[in-house]
Structures are given as structure tokens and as C-alpha cells.
Coordinates of C-alpha atoms in Angstrom, one line a residue:
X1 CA -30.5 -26.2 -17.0
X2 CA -27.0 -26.7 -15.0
X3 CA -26.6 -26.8 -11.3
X4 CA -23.2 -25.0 -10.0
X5 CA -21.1 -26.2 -7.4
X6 CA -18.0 -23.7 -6.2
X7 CA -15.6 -25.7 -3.9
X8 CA -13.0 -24.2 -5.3
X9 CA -14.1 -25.6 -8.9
X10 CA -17.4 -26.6 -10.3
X11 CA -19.4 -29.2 -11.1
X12 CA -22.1 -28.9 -14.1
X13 CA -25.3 -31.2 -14.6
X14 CA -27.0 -31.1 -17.6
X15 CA -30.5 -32.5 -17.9
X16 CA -29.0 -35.5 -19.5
X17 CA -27.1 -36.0 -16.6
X18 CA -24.1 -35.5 -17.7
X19 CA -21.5 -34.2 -14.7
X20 CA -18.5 -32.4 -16.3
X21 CA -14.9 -31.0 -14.6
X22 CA -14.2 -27.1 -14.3
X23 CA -11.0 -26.7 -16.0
X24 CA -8.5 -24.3 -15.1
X25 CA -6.5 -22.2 -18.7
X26 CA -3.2 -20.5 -17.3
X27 CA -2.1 -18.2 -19.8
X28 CA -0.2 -15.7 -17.8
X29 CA 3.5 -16.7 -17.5
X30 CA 3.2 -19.5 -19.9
X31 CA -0.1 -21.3 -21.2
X32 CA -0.9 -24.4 -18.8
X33 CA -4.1 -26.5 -18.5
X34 CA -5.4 -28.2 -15.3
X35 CA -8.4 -30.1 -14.1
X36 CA -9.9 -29.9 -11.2
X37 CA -7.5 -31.9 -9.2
X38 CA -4.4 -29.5 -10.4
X39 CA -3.3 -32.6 -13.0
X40 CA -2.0 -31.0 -15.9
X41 CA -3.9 -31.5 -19.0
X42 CA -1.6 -31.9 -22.0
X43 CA -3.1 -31.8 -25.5
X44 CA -1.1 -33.3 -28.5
X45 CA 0.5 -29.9 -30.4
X46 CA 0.4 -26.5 -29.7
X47 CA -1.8 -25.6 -32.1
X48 CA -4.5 -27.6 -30.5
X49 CA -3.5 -25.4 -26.9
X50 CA -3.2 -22.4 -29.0
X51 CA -7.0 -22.9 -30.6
X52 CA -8.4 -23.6 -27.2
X53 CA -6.7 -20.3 -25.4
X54 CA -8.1 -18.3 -28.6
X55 CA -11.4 -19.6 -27.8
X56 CA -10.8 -18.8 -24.5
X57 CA -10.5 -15.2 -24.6
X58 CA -13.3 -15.0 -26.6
X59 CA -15.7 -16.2 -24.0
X60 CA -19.3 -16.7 -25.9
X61 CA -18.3 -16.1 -29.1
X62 CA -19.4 -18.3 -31.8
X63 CA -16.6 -18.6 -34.8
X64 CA -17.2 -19.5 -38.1
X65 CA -14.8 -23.2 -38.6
X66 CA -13.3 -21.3 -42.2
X67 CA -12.1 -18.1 -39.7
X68 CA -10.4 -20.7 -37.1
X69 CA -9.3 -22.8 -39.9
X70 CA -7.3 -19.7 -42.0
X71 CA -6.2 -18.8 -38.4
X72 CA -4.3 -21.3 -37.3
X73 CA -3.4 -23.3 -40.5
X74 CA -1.4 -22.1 -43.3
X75 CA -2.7 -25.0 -45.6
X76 CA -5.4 -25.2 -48.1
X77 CA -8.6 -24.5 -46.6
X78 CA -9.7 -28.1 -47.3
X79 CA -6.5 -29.7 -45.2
X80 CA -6.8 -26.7 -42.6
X81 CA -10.7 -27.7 -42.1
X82 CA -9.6 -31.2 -41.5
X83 CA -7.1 -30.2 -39.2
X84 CA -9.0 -28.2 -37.5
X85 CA -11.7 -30.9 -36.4
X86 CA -8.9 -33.2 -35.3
X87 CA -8.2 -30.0 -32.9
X88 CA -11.6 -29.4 -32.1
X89 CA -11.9 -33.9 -31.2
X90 CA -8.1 -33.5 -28.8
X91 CA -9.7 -30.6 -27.4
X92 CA -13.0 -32.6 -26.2
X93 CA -11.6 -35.8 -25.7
X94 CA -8.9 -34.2 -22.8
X95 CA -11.7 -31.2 -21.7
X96 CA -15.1 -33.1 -21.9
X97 CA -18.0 -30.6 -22.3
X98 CA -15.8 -28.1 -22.7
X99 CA -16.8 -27.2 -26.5
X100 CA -20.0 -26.0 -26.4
X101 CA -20.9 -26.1 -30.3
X102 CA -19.1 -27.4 -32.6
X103 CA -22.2 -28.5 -34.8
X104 CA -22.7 -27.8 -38.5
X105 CA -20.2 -24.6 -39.3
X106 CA -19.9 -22.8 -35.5
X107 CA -17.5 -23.6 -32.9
X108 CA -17.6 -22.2 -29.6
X109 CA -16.6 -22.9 -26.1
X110 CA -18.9 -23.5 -23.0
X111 CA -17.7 -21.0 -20.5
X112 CA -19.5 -22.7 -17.7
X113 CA -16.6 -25.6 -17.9
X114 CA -13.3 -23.3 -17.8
X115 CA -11.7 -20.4 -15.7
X116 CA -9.3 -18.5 -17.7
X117 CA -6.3 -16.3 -15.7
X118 CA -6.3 -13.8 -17.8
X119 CA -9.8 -12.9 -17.7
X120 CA -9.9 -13.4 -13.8
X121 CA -6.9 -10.9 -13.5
X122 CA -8.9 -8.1 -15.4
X123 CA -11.8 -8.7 -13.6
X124 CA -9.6 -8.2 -10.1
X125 CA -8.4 -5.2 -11.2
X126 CA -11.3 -4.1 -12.3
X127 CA -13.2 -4.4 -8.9
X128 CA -9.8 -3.2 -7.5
X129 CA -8.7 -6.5 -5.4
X130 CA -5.3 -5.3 -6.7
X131 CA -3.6 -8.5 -4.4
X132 CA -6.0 -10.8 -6.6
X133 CA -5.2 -8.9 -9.8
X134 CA -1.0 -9.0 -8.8
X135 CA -0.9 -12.7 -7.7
X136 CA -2.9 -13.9 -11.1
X137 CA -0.3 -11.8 -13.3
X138 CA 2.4 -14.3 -13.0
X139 CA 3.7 -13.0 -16.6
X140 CA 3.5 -12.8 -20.2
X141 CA 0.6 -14.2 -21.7
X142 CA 1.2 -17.1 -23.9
X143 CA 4.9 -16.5 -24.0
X144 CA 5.2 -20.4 -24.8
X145 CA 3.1 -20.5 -28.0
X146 CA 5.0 -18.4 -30.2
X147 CA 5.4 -19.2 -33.5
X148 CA 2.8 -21.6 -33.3
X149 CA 0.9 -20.8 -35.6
X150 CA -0.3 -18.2 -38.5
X151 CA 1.0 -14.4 -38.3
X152 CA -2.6 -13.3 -37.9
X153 CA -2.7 -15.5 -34.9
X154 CA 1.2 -14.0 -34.0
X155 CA -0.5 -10.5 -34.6
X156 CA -3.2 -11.8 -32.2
X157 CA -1.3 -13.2 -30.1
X158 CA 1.4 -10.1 -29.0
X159 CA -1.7 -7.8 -29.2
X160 CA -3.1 -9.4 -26.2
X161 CA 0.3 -9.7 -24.7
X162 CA 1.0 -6.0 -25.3
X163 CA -2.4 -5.6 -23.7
X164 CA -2.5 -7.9 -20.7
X165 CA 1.3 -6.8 -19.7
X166 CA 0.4 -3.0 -19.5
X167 CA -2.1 -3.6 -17.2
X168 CA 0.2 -6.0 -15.1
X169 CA 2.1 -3.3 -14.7
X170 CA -0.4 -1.1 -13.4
X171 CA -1.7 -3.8 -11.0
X172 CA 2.1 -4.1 -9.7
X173 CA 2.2 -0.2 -9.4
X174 CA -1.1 0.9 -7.5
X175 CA -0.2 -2.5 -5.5
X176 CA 3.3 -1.1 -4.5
X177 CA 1.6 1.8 -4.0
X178 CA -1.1 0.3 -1.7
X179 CA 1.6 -1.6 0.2
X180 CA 3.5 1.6 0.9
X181 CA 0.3 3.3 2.3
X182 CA -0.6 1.0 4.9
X183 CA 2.9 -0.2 5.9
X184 CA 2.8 -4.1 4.4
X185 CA 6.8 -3.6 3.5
X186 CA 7.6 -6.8 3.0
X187 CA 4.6 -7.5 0.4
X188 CA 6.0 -4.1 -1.5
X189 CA 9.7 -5.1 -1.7
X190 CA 8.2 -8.4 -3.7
X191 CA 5.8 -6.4 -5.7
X192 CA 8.3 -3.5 -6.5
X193 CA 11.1 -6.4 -7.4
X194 CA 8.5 -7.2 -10.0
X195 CA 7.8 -4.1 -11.5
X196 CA 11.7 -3.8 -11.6
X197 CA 11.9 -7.1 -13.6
X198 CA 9.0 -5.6 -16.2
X199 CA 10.3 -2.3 -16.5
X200 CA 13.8 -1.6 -15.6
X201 CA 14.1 1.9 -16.5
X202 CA 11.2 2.6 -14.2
X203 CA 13.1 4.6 -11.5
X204 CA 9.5 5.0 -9.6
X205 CA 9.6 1.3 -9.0
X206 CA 13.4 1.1 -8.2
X207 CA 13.2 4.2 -5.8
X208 CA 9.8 1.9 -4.7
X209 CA 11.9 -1.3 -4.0
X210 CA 14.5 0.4 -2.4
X211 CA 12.0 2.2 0.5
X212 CA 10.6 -1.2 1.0
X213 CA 13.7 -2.4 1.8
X214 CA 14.6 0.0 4.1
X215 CA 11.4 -0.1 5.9
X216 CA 11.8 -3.7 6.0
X217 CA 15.0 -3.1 8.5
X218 CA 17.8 -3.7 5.2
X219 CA 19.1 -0.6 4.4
X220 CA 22.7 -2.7 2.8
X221 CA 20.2 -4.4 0.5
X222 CA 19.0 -0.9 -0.6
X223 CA 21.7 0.6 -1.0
X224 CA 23.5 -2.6 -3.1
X225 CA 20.4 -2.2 -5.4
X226 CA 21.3 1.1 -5.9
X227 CA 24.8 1.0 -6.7
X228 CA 24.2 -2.4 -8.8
X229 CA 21.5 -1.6 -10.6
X230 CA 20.1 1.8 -10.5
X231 CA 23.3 4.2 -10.3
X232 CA 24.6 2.6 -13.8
X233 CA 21.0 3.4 -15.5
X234 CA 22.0 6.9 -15.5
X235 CA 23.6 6.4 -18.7
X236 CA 20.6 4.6 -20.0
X237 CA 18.0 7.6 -19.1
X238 CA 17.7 10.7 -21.4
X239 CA 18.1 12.5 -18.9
X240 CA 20.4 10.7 -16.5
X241 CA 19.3 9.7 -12.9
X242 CA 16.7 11.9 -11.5
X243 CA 17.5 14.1 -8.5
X244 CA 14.8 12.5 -6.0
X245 CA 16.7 9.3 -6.8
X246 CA 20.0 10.2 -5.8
X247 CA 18.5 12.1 -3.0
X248 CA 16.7 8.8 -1.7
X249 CA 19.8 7.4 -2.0
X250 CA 21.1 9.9 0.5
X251 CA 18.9 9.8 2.8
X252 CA 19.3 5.3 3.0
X253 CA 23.0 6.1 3.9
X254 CA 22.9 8.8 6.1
X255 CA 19.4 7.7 8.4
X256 CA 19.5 4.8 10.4
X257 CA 17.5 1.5 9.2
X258 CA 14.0 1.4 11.6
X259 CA 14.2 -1.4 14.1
X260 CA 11.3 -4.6 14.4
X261 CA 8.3 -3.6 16.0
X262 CA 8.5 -5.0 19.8
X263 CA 5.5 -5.0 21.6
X264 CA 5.2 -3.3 24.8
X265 CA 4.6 -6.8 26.3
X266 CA 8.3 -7.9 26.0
X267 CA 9.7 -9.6 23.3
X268 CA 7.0 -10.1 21.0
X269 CA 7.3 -9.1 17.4
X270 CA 3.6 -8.8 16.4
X271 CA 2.3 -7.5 13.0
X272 CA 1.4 -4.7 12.0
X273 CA -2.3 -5.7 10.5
X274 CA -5.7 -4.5 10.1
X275 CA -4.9 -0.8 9.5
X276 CA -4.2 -0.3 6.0
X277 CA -7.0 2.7 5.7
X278 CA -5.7 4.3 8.6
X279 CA -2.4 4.4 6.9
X280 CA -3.4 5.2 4.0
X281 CA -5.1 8.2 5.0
X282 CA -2.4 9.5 7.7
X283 CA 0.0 9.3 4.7
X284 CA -2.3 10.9 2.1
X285 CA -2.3 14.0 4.7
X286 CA 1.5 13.7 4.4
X287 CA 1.8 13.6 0.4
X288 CA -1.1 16.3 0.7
X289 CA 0.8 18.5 3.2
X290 CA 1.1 21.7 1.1
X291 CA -2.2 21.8 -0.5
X292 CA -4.1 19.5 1.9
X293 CA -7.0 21.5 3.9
X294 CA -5.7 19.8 7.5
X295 CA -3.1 20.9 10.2
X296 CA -4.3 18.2 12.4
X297 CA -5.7 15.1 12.4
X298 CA -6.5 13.1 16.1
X299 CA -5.9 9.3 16.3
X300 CA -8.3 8.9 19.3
X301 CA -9.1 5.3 20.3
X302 CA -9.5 2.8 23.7
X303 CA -6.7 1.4 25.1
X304 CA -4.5 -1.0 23.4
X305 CA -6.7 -0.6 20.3
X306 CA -3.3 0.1 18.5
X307 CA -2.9 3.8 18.2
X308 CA 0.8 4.0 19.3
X309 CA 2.1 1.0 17.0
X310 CA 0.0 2.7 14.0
X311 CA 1.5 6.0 14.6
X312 CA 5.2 4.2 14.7
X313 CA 5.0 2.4 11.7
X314 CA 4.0 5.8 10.4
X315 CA 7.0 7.8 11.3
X316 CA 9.2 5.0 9.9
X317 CA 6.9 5.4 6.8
X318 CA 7.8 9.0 6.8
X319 CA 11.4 9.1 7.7
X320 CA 12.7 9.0 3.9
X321 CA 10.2 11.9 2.4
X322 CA 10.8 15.3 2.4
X323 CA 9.7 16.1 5.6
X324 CA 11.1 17.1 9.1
X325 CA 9.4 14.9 11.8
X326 CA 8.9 16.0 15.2
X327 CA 7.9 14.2 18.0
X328 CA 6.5 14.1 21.8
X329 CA 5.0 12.4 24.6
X330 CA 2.7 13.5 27.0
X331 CA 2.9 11.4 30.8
X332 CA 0.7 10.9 33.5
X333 CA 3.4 12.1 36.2
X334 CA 4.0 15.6 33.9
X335 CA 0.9 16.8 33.4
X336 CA 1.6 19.8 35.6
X337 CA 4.5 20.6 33.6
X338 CA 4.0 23.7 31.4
X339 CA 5.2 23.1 27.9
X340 CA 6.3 20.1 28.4
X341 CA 5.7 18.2 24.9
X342 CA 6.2 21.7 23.3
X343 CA 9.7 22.3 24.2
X344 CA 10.0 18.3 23.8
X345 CA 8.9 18.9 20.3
X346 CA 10.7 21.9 19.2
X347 CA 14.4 21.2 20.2
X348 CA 15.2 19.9 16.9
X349 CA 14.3 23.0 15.1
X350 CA 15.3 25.3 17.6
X351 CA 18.9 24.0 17.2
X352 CA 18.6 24.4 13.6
X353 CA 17.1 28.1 13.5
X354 CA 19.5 28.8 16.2
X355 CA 22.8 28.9 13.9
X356 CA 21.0 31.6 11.8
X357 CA 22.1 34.8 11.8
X358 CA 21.0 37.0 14.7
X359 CA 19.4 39.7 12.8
X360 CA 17.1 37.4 11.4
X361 CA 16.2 36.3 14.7
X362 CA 15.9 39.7 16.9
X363 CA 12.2 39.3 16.8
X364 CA 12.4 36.0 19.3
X365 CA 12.4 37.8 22.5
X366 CA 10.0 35.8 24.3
X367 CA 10.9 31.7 23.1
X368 CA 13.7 31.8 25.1
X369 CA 11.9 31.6 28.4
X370 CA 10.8 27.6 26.5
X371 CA 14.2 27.0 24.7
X372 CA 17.6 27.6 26.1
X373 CA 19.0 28.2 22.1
X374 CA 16.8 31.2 22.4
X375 CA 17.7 32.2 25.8
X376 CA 20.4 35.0 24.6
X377 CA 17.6 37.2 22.8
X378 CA 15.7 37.2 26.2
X379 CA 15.3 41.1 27.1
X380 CA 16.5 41.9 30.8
X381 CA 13.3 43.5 32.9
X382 CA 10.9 42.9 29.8
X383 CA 7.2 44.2 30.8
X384 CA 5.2 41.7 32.0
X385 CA 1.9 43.7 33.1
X386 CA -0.7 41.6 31.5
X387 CA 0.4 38.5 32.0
X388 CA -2.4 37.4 29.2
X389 CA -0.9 39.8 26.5
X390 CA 2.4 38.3 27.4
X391 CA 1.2 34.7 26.7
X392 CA -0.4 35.6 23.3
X393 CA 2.9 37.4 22.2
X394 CA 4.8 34.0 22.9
X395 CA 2.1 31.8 21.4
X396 CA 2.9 34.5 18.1
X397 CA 7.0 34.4 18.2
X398 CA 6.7 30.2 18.9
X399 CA 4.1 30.2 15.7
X400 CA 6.5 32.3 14.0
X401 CA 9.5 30.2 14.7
X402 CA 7.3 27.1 13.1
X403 CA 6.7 29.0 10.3
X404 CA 10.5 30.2 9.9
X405 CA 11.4 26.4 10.4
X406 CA 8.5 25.7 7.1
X407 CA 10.5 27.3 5.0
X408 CA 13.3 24.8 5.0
X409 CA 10.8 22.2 4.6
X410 CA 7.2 21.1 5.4
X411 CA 7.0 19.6 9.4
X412 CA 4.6 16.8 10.9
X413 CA 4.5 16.7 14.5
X414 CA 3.5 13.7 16.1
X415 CA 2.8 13.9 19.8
X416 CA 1.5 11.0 21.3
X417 CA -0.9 10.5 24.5
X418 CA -2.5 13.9 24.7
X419 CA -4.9 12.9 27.3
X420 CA -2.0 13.5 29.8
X421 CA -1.1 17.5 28.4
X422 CA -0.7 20.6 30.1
X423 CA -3.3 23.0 30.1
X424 CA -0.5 25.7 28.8
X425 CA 0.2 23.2 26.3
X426 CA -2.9 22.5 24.9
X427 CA -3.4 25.7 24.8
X428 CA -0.6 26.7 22.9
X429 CA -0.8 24.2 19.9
X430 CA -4.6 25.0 19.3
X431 CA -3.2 28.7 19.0
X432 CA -0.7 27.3 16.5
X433 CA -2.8 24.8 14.4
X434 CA -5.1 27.3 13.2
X435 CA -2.8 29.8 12.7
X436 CA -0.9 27.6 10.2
X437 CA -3.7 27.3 8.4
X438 CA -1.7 27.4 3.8
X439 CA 1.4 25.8 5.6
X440 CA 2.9 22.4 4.8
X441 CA 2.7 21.7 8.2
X442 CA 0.4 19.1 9.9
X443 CA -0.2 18.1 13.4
X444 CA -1.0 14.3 14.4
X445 CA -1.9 13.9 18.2
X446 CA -2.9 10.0 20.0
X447 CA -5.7 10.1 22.6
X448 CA -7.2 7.1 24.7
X449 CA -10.8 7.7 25.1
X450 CA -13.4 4.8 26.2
X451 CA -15.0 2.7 23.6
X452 CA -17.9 5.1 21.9
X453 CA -17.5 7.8 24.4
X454 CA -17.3 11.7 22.9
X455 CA -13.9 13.8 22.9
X456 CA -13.2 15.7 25.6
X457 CA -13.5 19.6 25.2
X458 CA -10.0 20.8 26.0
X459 CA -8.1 19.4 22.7
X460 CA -4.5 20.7 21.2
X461 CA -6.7 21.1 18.0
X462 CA -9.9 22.7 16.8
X463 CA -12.6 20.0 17.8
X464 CA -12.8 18.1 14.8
X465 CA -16.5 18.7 14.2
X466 CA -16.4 22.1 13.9
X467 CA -13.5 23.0 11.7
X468 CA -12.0 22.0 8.4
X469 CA -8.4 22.4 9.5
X470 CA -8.9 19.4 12.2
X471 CA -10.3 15.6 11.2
X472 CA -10.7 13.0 14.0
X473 CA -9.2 9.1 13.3
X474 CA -11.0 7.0 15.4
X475 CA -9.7 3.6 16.1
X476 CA -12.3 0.6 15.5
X477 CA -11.4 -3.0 16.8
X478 CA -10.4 -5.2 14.7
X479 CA -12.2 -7.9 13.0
X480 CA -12.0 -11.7 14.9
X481 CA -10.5 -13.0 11.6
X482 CA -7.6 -10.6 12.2
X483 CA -7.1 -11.0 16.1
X484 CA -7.1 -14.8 15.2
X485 CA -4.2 -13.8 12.5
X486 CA -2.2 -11.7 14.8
X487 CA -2.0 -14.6 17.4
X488 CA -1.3 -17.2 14.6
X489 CA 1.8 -14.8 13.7
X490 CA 3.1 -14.8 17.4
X491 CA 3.5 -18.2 18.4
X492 CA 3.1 -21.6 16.2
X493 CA 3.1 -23.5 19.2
X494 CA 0.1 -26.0 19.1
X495 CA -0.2 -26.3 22.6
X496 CA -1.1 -22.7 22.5
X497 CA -4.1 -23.2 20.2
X498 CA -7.3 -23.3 22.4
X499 CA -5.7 -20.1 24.4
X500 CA -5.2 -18.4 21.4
X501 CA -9.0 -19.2 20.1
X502 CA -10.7 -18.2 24.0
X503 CA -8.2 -14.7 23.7
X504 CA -10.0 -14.1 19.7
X505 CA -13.3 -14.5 21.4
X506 CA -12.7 -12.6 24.4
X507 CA -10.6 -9.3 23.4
X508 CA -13.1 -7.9 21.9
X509 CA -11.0 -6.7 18.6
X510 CA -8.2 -5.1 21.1
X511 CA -5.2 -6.1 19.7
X512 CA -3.6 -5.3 23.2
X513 CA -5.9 -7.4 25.1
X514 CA -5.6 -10.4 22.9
X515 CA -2.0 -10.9 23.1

């Protein structure tokens, strides 16, 4: 019978009271062996280290001594049998109770008495805690025992190397990949510099690590990565550089670096935490944009729950892809103003479109009344009998000028604080959204409701119950634990501690409040 302790290692009891350490195997990066204190736990050869890793891996199973003997020893079976037991005795005078059976002709390791990193990493990955999985694959497994012993152990040895590295570089992949969804930049410049380091013809990571470093504010790093290191593999690659590299590459020089988030407070640089699945799913509708069912998606939420500093770390997430971003605001003071965010919104195409020739634009009689690059193809004494007809045949022509503008390239228009629109404007997009309905074009609008309370019925959308093309976002608070890491982040102050704990308790999960 044991009893199991988990502090942070265990404790066994065996009914002959016997009380044994948990030791810690590190075989990623280089074997090492710890007890429970973190003192290293050096055996005397490295064939001793490289029978207990082999017994390791194998977890439960029971070895014949002849098998582990021809293993490890290239000596007559009689000499490799003796030197074997002298392993097996360093092995359980450093790790007591650590070989479970080593009686008659079995060996075998207790697993109750161990943690091995290598089977800890697959386990992480396997239950997806990819951060686990990343920070556990520190490198090559057993890259210190070669040579150590027989070639079947070398054959071994590099097969489980071979094995453990491809998946380390799958953990460091969907982890660079998680990082770039919700907007941890920092945490995906380390992870892609990683994947670099494993793979360096990877131009996914290198185009990876240099996003991340653009995000992270240093566009001269990214750049200097690119010159340095990816520019010359394009005589490496079959096929030279690829195009969406050198294109990324473009894009770093020619669009300003983002600045720090600075809270509407002041000066406060908080972080961005807590809304890695909104992130992740307002950037899958972008990488979805031209097969994705949605034209709209609403980021509804209280006030100061976070919905403007989610969408802004969005848009910088966005401002390298192959997308043109458009954006607006709605204000308390203008919401009398007809088309206010709509002409806000659609200067940067209309500029654009507006250098095209005129025969391709002699249909857009009507946008020019909303955009003075238009105003020229206004027709003098137009009929305006039915002033409804009139509307819908501008609602059409600014529709069509979207989708003239889609052709170029697929559009996401962010337009924040919609609770403060025009009628005429609301109006006007929900005409538009669902007319757009097989176009890489997709709609993201910010609304402050009260904490549980329904969406109002006039929305610049389909109401997202009741169509496909329109998905709601609602804002939860956050969790205590990550108020209480928001405010650790802002000040380190001591003096500021017991304000900082009363503000966790009392915001409510508003991140807004709490600071």
C-alpha cells in the first residue's frame, strides 16, 4: 500500500515504513538527475545514467538482466551480467527505492519514485497544455550520453531522439501559433526563436519570429533577422525564398511598428491578459475571411470589461496580413450625424477607387453626396421623388463600391462604440452585411451593454441570433487570479499591496474598474 504526497514531489510509505524521495530524470537538453531538494544526483559512469534513463522510458516494464546486460555491455555475457548488477547497486544506493525488482532474473524500476521529462512533455502535449509541453522540451534528449554504450542502445537512443525532437517541434509550432492568436507577442518571439534554432530552413517560423517582433514594437530587430538570416537562405531553399516572405518583409519596412498599449487612465502600460479565446476566435474569422460563413461578429460587453483594448491589439495583429483594415468610431455628441462612421470608414478606399478610371466608375452617381472623391459623378437635378427608393439606390452603389474595393483584397472593418450610431448608419451597414454575404469581407462592431442585459434591437448587423452571417462576442469578467495579475504587472510597489488586494476583490472581474 503507498500513501502519496504532491508538494511539488512525493513522498512514498510502504507498509514497512519505509519513506522514500521522488526523483526528478531530465533527459531533454541533456540527461540530469535531481532529488527532491533540486541536488543533483551523480552516479559513477554513464552507463549506470544511461541504464537508469532506459529504464525510465520504459515505465512498468520488467527486463530480462541478459537483454540489459547485451544492451549496454559489449563484453561477454558473464562480465556484462556482473557489470550490470554493480549498475543496478549505484543506481539504488544514490535513488533508494527507486528499483522496484531487481530479484532473481527481472529488473524493473518503481515508477512511483521518479518523474521523467520526457514523458511529462508528451503527456502535456497530449492534453494540449502546449506552454507545459514547450517549457519541458528544453532540447535533445540524451544528447550527453552518446557513445555510451552499445549500438543497439545508439540505435535506441537517436530513435527516441528523432522521436521526442519532432514533436518538440510541433509543441513550439501550435505554441507560436497559440501566441499569435491571442496577442502574447512577447512569449511568441521566444517560442519562434526556438523553432528557428531547430529548424532553420523553416521560413513559417522565421516569418513567425519576425511578426512577433514587430508586434512586440521592434520592427529593426525584424528586419536585421531578415536580412541576416533569412534573405541569404534563399540560396539554401529549392525553391529560393517564398513570395509571402519577401512580402512580410515589405510590409515591416514600409508600415509603422505599433506603439505600447496605454491605458485610458494615463500612463499606465497594462497587459494585455485573459483574452486569448477572444483572440483567437476574432483572428480565425480573419484567416477564414473568404470561406468563413460571417460578415460580422459583435464584441458587446459592460463598461471597461476590455472590449476597446481587445479590438486594438487586434488590428495590430492584423496590420501585416493581407488584409485592408478600416476603422471608425461612433461618439456620444455625433449621434445625430448621418453617416458619420460610414464616411469615417470608407475614406481610405474611396481615395483608392477614386484614381480608377472614370468609365469604370460612371455607375457611382449617388456616393458622392457621402464622399467628396465621388462628388464629380454627382448628376445635376437627379430625381429625388421617393426619397426611400433614393436611399436604397445609395445603400446599392456604397455596397457596390465595397465590393469593387474586395477585389483588390479582402476588408475588415472595425468600428468601435456602436451604441452611439446614427440611425442612417445603422441602417446602412445592416443593408451592406448581408448583402456581402461569399465576400472576404467581415464586419467587427464594439457595444457597451449592462452586465447580462439583452442586445438592443437596432444593430448595424443581423441580430446574431437569428442569422448565420452575424455571431455575438460577449465579454465575460475576468477571473480574480487574473485581476490580481494585471495589478501585480502595474506597480511593484509594496506599499501598494493591500489596495491592490481590496481593488481584486471589489472590481468584480472589470479590468477597468480594478486599475
Amino acid at each position: 500500500m503507498w500513501l502519496h504526497i504532491d508538494p511539488g514531489w512525493t513522498l512514498r510509505s510502504s507498509l514497512a515504513g519505509e519513506w522514500f524521495e521522488m526523483f526528478v530524470i531530465q533527459g531533454l537538453g541533456g540527461v540530469q538527475i535531481q532529488d527532491a531538494s533540486g541536488r543533483t544526483i551523480r552516479l559513477r559512469s554513464r552507463k549506470h545514467v544511461a541504464l537508469l534513463l532506459y529504464l525510465a522510458a520504459a515505465g512498468r516494464r520488467i527486463y530480462t538482466r541478459d537483454s540489459l546486460a547485451r544492451l549496454l555491455w559489449d563484453t561477454p555475457l558473464d562480465r556484462a551480467r556482473h557489470s550490470l548488477s554493480q549498475a543496478v547497486y549505484d543506481i539504488r544506493r544514490h535513488l533508494p527505492g527507486a528499483v522496484g525488482s531487481a530479484t532473481g532474473d527481472a529488473v524493473q524500476l518503481d515508477t512511483s519514485t521518479f518523474r521523467l521529462d520526457s514523458q511529462e512533455f508528451e503527456q502535456a502535449l497530449k492534453v494540449g497544455e502546449l506552454s507545459r509541453a514547450v517549457d519541458l522540451y528544453r532540447g535533445p534528449f540524451a544528447d550527453n550520453l552518446a557513445g555510451a554504450a552499445t549500438e543497439d542502445f545508439e540505435r535506441w537512443l537517436e530513435a527516441e531522439r528523432v522521436r521526442l525532437a519532432r514533436l518538440g517541434e510541433m509543441a513550439l509550432r501550435r505554441y507560436v501559433r497559440q501566441c499569435d492568436e491571442s496577442g502574447r507577442w512577447g512569449e511568441m518571439c521566444v517560442a519562434a526563436l526556438r523553432l528557428v534554432k531547430l529548424s532553420l530552413l523553416d521560413e513559417e517560423a522565421h516569418r513567425a519570429l519576425m511578426r512577433g517582433l514587430w508586434m512586440h514594437g521592434d520592427a529593426a530587430s525584424a528586419i536585421r533577422h531578415y536580412q541576416e538570416v533569412v534573405a541569404p537562405l534563399d540560396k539554401e531553399l529549392p525553391g529560393g525564398i517564398s513570395s509571402e516572405t519577401v512580402l512580410l518583409a515589405q510590409r515591416i519596412r514600409s508600415t509603422p511598428a505599433p506603439e505600447p498599449w496605454v491605458d485610458n487612465l494615463g500612463e499606465l502600460q497594462t497587459p494585455f491578459l485573459g483574452r486569448g479565446e477572444e483572440m483567437e476566435i476574432l483572428r480565425t474569422a480573419v484567416r477564414e475571411i473568404s470561406v468563413g460563413p460571417l460578415t460580422a461578429l459583435l464584441v458587446s460587453g459592460e463598461a471597461g470589461i476590455g472590449k476597446t483594448r481587445l479590438v486594438s491589439e487586434f488590428t495590430r495583429s492584423v496590420a501585416l496580413e493581407n488584409v485592408r483594415l478600416l476603422e471608425s468610431r461612433c461618439y456620444p455628441a455625433e449621434a445625430d450625424v448621418p453617416y458619420g462612421p460610414v464616411i469615417d470608414g470608407l475614406r481610405p478606399i474611396a481615395a483608392a477607387l477614386s484614381r480608377r478610371p472614370e468609365s469604370e466608375l460612371e455607375t457611382f452617381t449617388r456616393v458622392g453626396h457621402l464622399l467628396p472623391e465621388f462628388e464629380h459623378l454627382t448628376r445635376d437635378g437627379e430625381e429625388r421623388i421617393d426619397p426611400a427608393a433614393w436611399r436604397r439606390r445609395l445603400y446599392e452603389e456604397v455596397t457596390g463600391l465595397v465590393r469593387l474595393a474586395l477585389q483588390d483584397e479582402p476588408i475588415v472593418w472595425v468600428i468601435e462604440d456602436v451604441q452611439w450610431m446614427d440611425a442612417t448608419s445603422t441602417s446602412l451597414l445592416h443593408y451592406m452585411t448581408r448583402r456581402l454575404e461569399g465576400h472576404p469581407f467581415l464586419l467587427i462592431a464594439t457595444l457597451r451593454v449592462a452586465r447580462g442585459a439583452d442586445l438592443p434591437e437596432a444593430l448595424p448587423l443581423s441580430p446574431p441570433d437569428v442569422s448565420d452571417l452575424s455571431g455575438e462576442l460577449r465579454l465575460v469578467p475576468l477571473s480574480t487570479d487574473e485581476i490580481g495579475e494585471i495589478l501585480d504587472r502595474t506597480t511593484t510597489d509594496p506599499g501598494h499591496k493591500p489596495a491592490m488586494q481590496l481593488a481584486q476583490r471589489l472590481a468584480g472581474g472589470n479590468p477597468f474598474f480594478a486599475l
